[in-house]
């Protein structure tokens, strides 16, 4: 299968890793620690990392026989809103990341499809797709401000934990109005 050409990577981009100083000898290691601005749309509908927020990358690049294994953690701020009560959520993201990047013309090219494994482009690695996958897959689709969040009152929309005990909205179905009058006359 011929190797497809990708858009040229910019080595100055914060999410592009340089492997030139990493020997192609299996077991060779290179630590990478950097702070980068978060790319846009790094999240889900209700929660995510704000665009441009500072992400702390603590990575290890390791030479293996067919490429480079990048592993480590991504840490940064999370903001969103509770899926139950709609209150703002602020939290810290701390996600493991691990991705294999195959050398160009390695046997990995012949044994895997193009989208199954990352590829080095010359001496460069584009970390953004792996970072995006690691972060987005770690997020809750329906985040909550706390595990026991009771949500909103379905009638008035006020958070239930802000309402007095026994709060209710009496709504009589007109079809049952006659029965409610019978009950009050007996009391």
PDB file of C-alpha atoms in Angstrom:
ATOM      1  CA  UNK A   1       0.000   0.000   0.000  1.00  0.00           C
ATOM      2  CA  UNK A   2       1.550   3.358  -0.957  1.00  0.00           C
ATOM      3  CA  UNK A   3       2.101   5.863   1.812  1.00  0.00           C
ATOM      4  CA  UNK A   4      -0.191   8.908   1.487  1.00  0.00           C
ATOM      5  CA  UNK A   5       1.223  12.402   1.760  1.00  0.00           C
ATOM      6  CA  UNK A   6       0.009  14.579   4.647  1.00  0.00           C
ATOM      7  CA  UNK A   7       0.043  18.356   4.834  1.00  0.00           C
ATOM      8  CA  UNK A   8       3.481  19.623   5.788  1.00  0.00           C
ATOM      9  CA  UNK A   9       3.886  19.957   9.564  1.00  0.00           C
ATOM     10  CA  UNK A  10       5.281  23.139  11.073  1.00  0.00           C
ATOM     11  CA  UNK A  11       8.105  22.169  13.486  1.00  0.00           C
ATOM     12  CA  UNK A  12       7.420  25.373  15.464  1.00  0.00           C
ATOM     13  CA  UNK A  13       3.829  24.330  16.184  1.00  0.00           C
ATOM     14  CA  UNK A  14       3.381  23.578  19.914  1.00  0.00           C
ATOM     15  CA  UNK A  15       1.757  20.186  19.238  1.00  0.00           C
ATOM     16  CA  UNK A  16       4.422  18.990  16.809  1.00  0.00           C
ATOM     17  CA  UNK A  17       7.182  16.910  18.371  1.00  0.00           C
ATOM     18  CA  UNK A  18      10.697  16.742  16.918  1.00  0.00           C
ATOM     19  CA  UNK A  19      12.367  13.302  16.949  1.00  0.00           C
ATOM     20  CA  UNK A  20      15.668  14.262  15.309  1.00  0.00           C
ATOM     21  CA  UNK A  21      17.559  13.958  18.636  1.00  0.00           C
ATOM     22  CA  UNK A  22      15.961  10.594  19.444  1.00  0.00           C
ATOM     23  CA  UNK A  23      18.183   7.733  18.252  1.00  0.00           C
ATOM     24  CA  UNK A  24      16.385   5.084  16.181  1.00  0.00           C
ATOM     25  CA  UNK A  25      17.760   2.450  18.516  1.00  0.00           C
ATOM     26  CA  UNK A  26      14.966   0.538  20.340  1.00  0.00           C
ATOM     27  CA  UNK A  27      14.831   1.590  23.976  1.00  0.00           C
ATOM     28  CA  UNK A  28      16.214   5.104  23.440  1.00  0.00           C
ATOM     29  CA  UNK A  29      14.193   7.656  25.446  1.00  0.00           C
ATOM     30  CA  UNK A  30      13.606  11.373  25.290  1.00  0.00           C
ATOM     31  CA  UNK A  31      11.476  13.284  27.824  1.00  0.00           C
ATOM     32  CA  UNK A  32       9.343  16.201  26.665  1.00  0.00           C
ATOM     33  CA  UNK A  33       7.777  18.685  29.053  1.00  0.00           C
ATOM     34  CA  UNK A  34       6.018  21.714  27.633  1.00  0.00           C
ATOM     35  CA  UNK A  35       3.047  23.998  28.070  1.00  0.00           C
ATOM     36  CA  UNK A  36       0.928  24.520  24.998  1.00  0.00           C
ATOM     37  CA  UNK A  37      -2.274  26.417  24.184  1.00  0.00           C
ATOM     38  CA  UNK A  38      -5.308  24.158  23.801  1.00  0.00           C
ATOM     39  CA  UNK A  39      -6.578  23.769  20.241  1.00  0.00           C
ATOM     40  CA  UNK A  40     -10.140  24.838  19.482  1.00  0.00           C
ATOM     41  CA  UNK A  41     -13.105  22.489  19.983  1.00  0.00           C
ATOM     42  CA  UNK A  42     -11.309  20.333  22.545  1.00  0.00           C
ATOM     43  CA  UNK A  43     -14.343  18.927  24.298  1.00  0.00           C
ATOM     44  CA  UNK A  44     -17.976  17.942  24.127  1.00  0.00           C
ATOM     45  CA  UNK A  45     -21.191  19.939  24.088  1.00  0.00           C
ATOM     46  CA  UNK A  46     -21.400  20.493  27.875  1.00  0.00           C
ATOM     47  CA  UNK A  47     -17.740  20.374  28.935  1.00  0.00           C
ATOM     48  CA  UNK A  48     -14.294  20.922  27.492  1.00  0.00           C
ATOM     49  CA  UNK A  49     -10.963  22.703  27.606  1.00  0.00           C
ATOM     50  CA  UNK A  50     -11.295  26.399  26.707  1.00  0.00           C
ATOM     51  CA  UNK A  51      -9.571  27.321  23.462  1.00  0.00           C
ATOM     52  CA  UNK A  52      -6.110  28.702  24.174  1.00  0.00           C
ATOM     53  CA  UNK A  53      -6.073  27.465  27.801  1.00  0.00           C
ATOM     54  CA  UNK A  54      -2.684  26.238  28.949  1.00  0.00           C
ATOM     55  CA  UNK A  55      -2.152  22.478  28.722  1.00  0.00           C
ATOM     56  CA  UNK A  56       0.768  20.897  30.529  1.00  0.00           C
ATOM     57  CA  UNK A  57       2.293  18.011  28.533  1.00  0.00           C
ATOM     58  CA  UNK A  58       4.591  15.575  30.301  1.00  0.00           C
ATOM     59  CA  UNK A  59       5.622  13.069  27.691  1.00  0.00           C
ATOM     60  CA  UNK A  60       8.152  10.381  26.998  1.00  0.00           C
ATOM     61  CA  UNK A  61       9.197   9.488  23.465  1.00  0.00           C
ATOM     62  CA  UNK A  62      10.628   5.992  23.188  1.00  0.00           C
ATOM     63  CA  UNK A  63      12.223   4.443  20.112  1.00  0.00           C
ATOM     64  CA  UNK A  64      10.805   1.050  19.256  1.00  0.00           C
ATOM     65  CA  UNK A  65      11.650  -1.136  16.280  1.00  0.00           C
ATOM     66  CA  UNK A  66       9.016   0.284  13.898  1.00  0.00           C
ATOM     67  CA  UNK A  67       8.658   3.843  15.172  1.00  0.00           C
ATOM     68  CA  UNK A  68       8.235   6.023  18.246  1.00  0.00           C
ATOM     69  CA  UNK A  69       5.933   5.400  21.197  1.00  0.00           C
ATOM     70  CA  UNK A  70       4.734   8.620  22.838  1.00  0.00           C
ATOM     71  CA  UNK A  71       3.257   8.267  26.324  1.00  0.00           C
ATOM     72  CA  UNK A  72       2.584  10.546  29.264  1.00  0.00           C
ATOM     73  CA  UNK A  73      -0.069  12.882  30.651  1.00  0.00           C
ATOM     74  CA  UNK A  74      -1.992  15.961  29.609  1.00  0.00           C
ATOM     75  CA  UNK A  75      -3.143  18.325  32.365  1.00  0.00           C
ATOM     76  CA  UNK A  76      -5.270  21.433  31.980  1.00  0.00           C
ATOM     77  CA  UNK A  77      -8.447  23.265  32.974  1.00  0.00           C
ATOM     78  CA  UNK A  78     -11.962  22.043  32.210  1.00  0.00           C
ATOM     79  CA  UNK A  79     -15.042  24.253  32.110  1.00  0.00           C
ATOM     80  CA  UNK A  80     -18.642  23.498  31.320  1.00  0.00           C
ATOM     81  CA  UNK A  81     -22.044  23.163  32.848  1.00  0.00           C
ATOM     82  CA  UNK A  82     -23.796  20.509  34.888  1.00  0.00           C
ATOM     83  CA  UNK A  83     -26.085  18.318  32.807  1.00  0.00           C
ATOM     84  CA  UNK A  84     -28.632  18.208  35.661  1.00  0.00           C
ATOM     85  CA  UNK A  85     -28.789  21.715  37.171  1.00  0.00           C
ATOM     86  CA  UNK A  86     -26.926  23.797  34.533  1.00  0.00           C
ATOM     87  CA  UNK A  87     -24.548  25.307  37.122  1.00  0.00           C
ATOM     88  CA  UNK A  88     -21.024  26.127  35.900  1.00  0.00           C
ATOM     89  CA  UNK A  89     -18.390  23.412  36.338  1.00  0.00           C
ATOM     90  CA  UNK A  90     -14.678  24.062  36.749  1.00  0.00           C
ATOM     91  CA  UNK A  91     -12.302  21.152  37.114  1.00  0.00           C
ATOM     92  CA  UNK A  92      -8.812  19.997  36.206  1.00  0.00           C
ATOM     93  CA  UNK A  93      -8.188  17.502  33.463  1.00  0.00           C
ATOM     94  CA  UNK A  94      -5.446  14.920  34.015  1.00  0.00           C
ATOM     95  CA  UNK A  95      -5.474  12.372  31.193  1.00  0.00           C
ATOM     96  CA  UNK A  96      -3.007   9.685  30.162  1.00  0.00           C
ATOM     97  CA  UNK A  97      -1.966   9.664  26.525  1.00  0.00           C
ATOM     98  CA  UNK A  98      -0.231   6.912  24.576  1.00  0.00           C
ATOM     99  CA  UNK A  99       0.203   6.688  20.823  1.00  0.00           C
ATOM    100  CA  UNK A 100       2.500   4.822  18.466  1.00  0.00           C
ATOM    101  CA  UNK A 101       3.922   6.654  15.434  1.00  0.00           C
ATOM    102  CA  UNK A 102       5.395   4.483  12.699  1.00  0.00           C
ATOM    103  CA  UNK A 103       8.528   5.414  10.747  1.00  0.00           C
ATOM    104  CA  UNK A 104       7.952   6.178   7.078  1.00  0.00           C
ATOM    105  CA  UNK A 105       8.498   3.034   4.975  1.00  0.00           C
ATOM    106  CA  UNK A 106       8.509   0.742   8.012  1.00  0.00           C
ATOM    107  CA  UNK A 107       6.829  -2.656   7.811  1.00  0.00           C
ATOM    108  CA  UNK A 108       3.964  -1.035   9.740  1.00  0.00           C
ATOM    109  CA  UNK A 109       3.040   0.691   6.448  1.00  0.00           C
ATOM    110  CA  UNK A 110       2.458  -2.724   4.903  1.00  0.00           C
ATOM    111  CA  UNK A 111       0.628  -4.302   7.842  1.00  0.00           C
ATOM    112  CA  UNK A 112      -1.782  -1.542   8.925  1.00  0.00           C
ATOM    113  CA  UNK A 113      -4.255   0.811   7.300  1.00  0.00           C
ATOM    114  CA  UNK A 114      -3.413   4.503   7.069  1.00  0.00           C
ATOM    115  CA  UNK A 115      -5.815   5.538   9.847  1.00  0.00           C
ATOM    116  CA  UNK A 116      -4.959   2.692  12.257  1.00  0.00           C
ATOM    117  CA  UNK A 117      -1.638   4.083  13.435  1.00  0.00           C
ATOM    118  CA  UNK A 118       0.029   7.495  13.551  1.00  0.00           C
ATOM    119  CA  UNK A 119       2.897   8.196  11.155  1.00  0.00           C
ATOM    120  CA  UNK A 120       6.036  10.221  11.516  1.00  0.00           C
ATOM    121  CA  UNK A 121       6.412  12.868   8.842  1.00  0.00           C
ATOM    122  CA  UNK A 122      10.137  12.980   8.402  1.00  0.00           C
ATOM    123  CA  UNK A 123      11.357  13.589  11.962  1.00  0.00           C
ATOM    124  CA  UNK A 124       8.089  15.197  13.084  1.00  0.00           C
ATOM    125  CA  UNK A 125       5.094  13.869  15.029  1.00  0.00           C
ATOM    126  CA  UNK A 126       1.690  15.564  14.953  1.00  0.00           C
ATOM    127  CA  UNK A 127       0.449  15.088  18.522  1.00  0.00           C
ATOM    128  CA  UNK A 128      -2.870  16.950  18.112  1.00  0.00           C
ATOM    129  CA  UNK A 129      -5.046  14.004  16.916  1.00  0.00           C
ATOM    130  CA  UNK A 130      -3.843  11.758  19.772  1.00  0.00           C
ATOM    131  CA  UNK A 131      -4.242  14.563  22.307  1.00  0.00           C
ATOM    132  CA  UNK A 132      -7.747  15.306  21.025  1.00  0.00           C
ATOM    133  CA  UNK A 133      -8.734  11.611  21.224  1.00  0.00           C
ATOM    134  CA  UNK A 134      -7.327  11.196  24.748  1.00  0.00           C
ATOM    135  CA  UNK A 135      -9.030  14.323  26.101  1.00  0.00           C
ATOM    136  CA  UNK A 136     -12.423  13.972  24.408  1.00  0.00           C
ATOM    137  CA  UNK A 137     -12.756  10.260  25.205  1.00  0.00           C
ATOM    138  CA  UNK A 138     -12.038  10.967  28.906  1.00  0.00           C
ATOM    139  CA  UNK A 139     -14.882  13.484  29.245  1.00  0.00           C
ATOM    140  CA  UNK A 140     -18.343  12.643  30.574  1.00  0.00           C
ATOM    141  CA  UNK A 141     -21.061  13.187  27.961  1.00  0.00           C
ATOM    142  CA  UNK A 142     -23.370  14.345  30.754  1.00  0.00           C
ATOM    143  CA  UNK A 143     -21.126  16.011  33.381  1.00  0.00           C
ATOM    144  CA  UNK A 144     -22.461  16.792  36.856  1.00  0.00           C
ATOM    145  CA  UNK A 145     -21.397  19.435  39.363  1.00  0.00           C
ATOM    146  CA  UNK A 146     -21.459  16.740  42.051  1.00  0.00           C
ATOM    147  CA  UNK A 147     -22.532  13.090  42.118  1.00  0.00           C
ATOM    148  CA  UNK A 148     -25.677  13.732  44.189  1.00  0.00           C
ATOM    149  CA  UNK A 149     -26.863  16.776  42.202  1.00  0.00           C
ATOM    150  CA  UNK A 150     -30.682  16.575  42.290  1.00  0.00           C
ATOM    151  CA  UNK A 151     -31.182  18.692  39.167  1.00  0.00           C
ATOM    152  CA  UNK A 152     -33.880  21.264  38.508  1.00  0.00           C
ATOM    153  CA  UNK A 153     -37.521  21.425  39.551  1.00  0.00           C
ATOM    154  CA  UNK A 154     -39.383  20.376  36.397  1.00  0.00           C
ATOM    155  CA  UNK A 155     -42.091  22.980  37.023  1.00  0.00           C
ATOM    156  CA  UNK A 156     -40.233  26.158  37.988  1.00  0.00           C
ATOM    157  CA  UNK A 157     -36.657  25.394  36.805  1.00  0.00           C
ATOM    158  CA  UNK A 158     -34.984  26.315  40.120  1.00  0.00           C
ATOM    159  CA  UNK A 159     -32.232  23.954  41.369  1.00  0.00           C
ATOM    160  CA  UNK A 160     -33.944  21.477  43.717  1.00  0.00           C
ATOM    161  CA  UNK A 161     -31.282  21.869  46.411  1.00  0.00           C
ATOM    162  CA  UNK A 162     -32.113  25.609  46.646  1.00  0.00           C
ATOM    163  CA  UNK A 163     -35.828  25.020  47.239  1.00  0.00           C
ATOM    164  CA  UNK A 164     -37.441  24.445  50.647  1.00  0.00           C
ATOM    165  CA  UNK A 165     -38.237  20.895  51.716  1.00  0.00           C
ATOM    166  CA  UNK A 166     -41.629  19.795  50.475  1.00  0.00           C
ATOM    167  CA  UNK A 167     -41.570  22.213  47.527  1.00  0.00           C
ATOM    168  CA  UNK A 168     -44.258  21.317  45.037  1.00  0.00           C
ATOM    169  CA  UNK A 169     -46.446  22.787  42.360  1.00  0.00           C
ATOM    170  CA  UNK A 170     -50.019  21.587  42.637  1.00  0.00           C
ATOM    171  CA  UNK A 171     -51.383  21.132  39.177  1.00  0.00           C
ATOM    172  CA  UNK A 172     -54.786  19.637  38.898  1.00  0.00           C
ATOM    173  CA  UNK A 173     -55.869  17.880  35.805  1.00  0.00           C
ATOM    174  CA  UNK A 174     -59.297  19.374  34.964  1.00  0.00           C
ATOM    175  CA  UNK A 175     -60.604  15.855  34.390  1.00  0.00           C
ATOM    176  CA  UNK A 176     -60.028  15.096  38.106  1.00  0.00           C
ATOM    177  CA  UNK A 177     -61.289  18.418  39.482  1.00  0.00           C
ATOM    178  CA  UNK A 178     -64.600  16.936  40.656  1.00  0.00           C
ATOM    179  CA  UNK A 179     -62.771  14.257  42.680  1.00  0.00           C
ATOM    180  CA  UNK A 180     -60.578  16.840  44.412  1.00  0.00           C
ATOM    181  CA  UNK A 181     -63.709  18.691  45.561  1.00  0.00           C
ATOM    182  CA  UNK A 182     -65.085  15.461  47.046  1.00  0.00           C
ATOM    183  CA  UNK A 183     -61.850  14.980  49.018  1.00  0.00           C
ATOM    184  CA  UNK A 184     -61.995  18.543  50.451  1.00  0.00           C
ATOM    185  CA  UNK A 185     -65.641  18.190  51.474  1.00  0.00           C
ATOM    186  CA  UNK A 186     -64.808  15.029  53.466  1.00  0.00           C
ATOM    187  CA  UNK A 187     -62.001  16.765  55.370  1.00  0.00           C
TER     188      UNK A 187
END
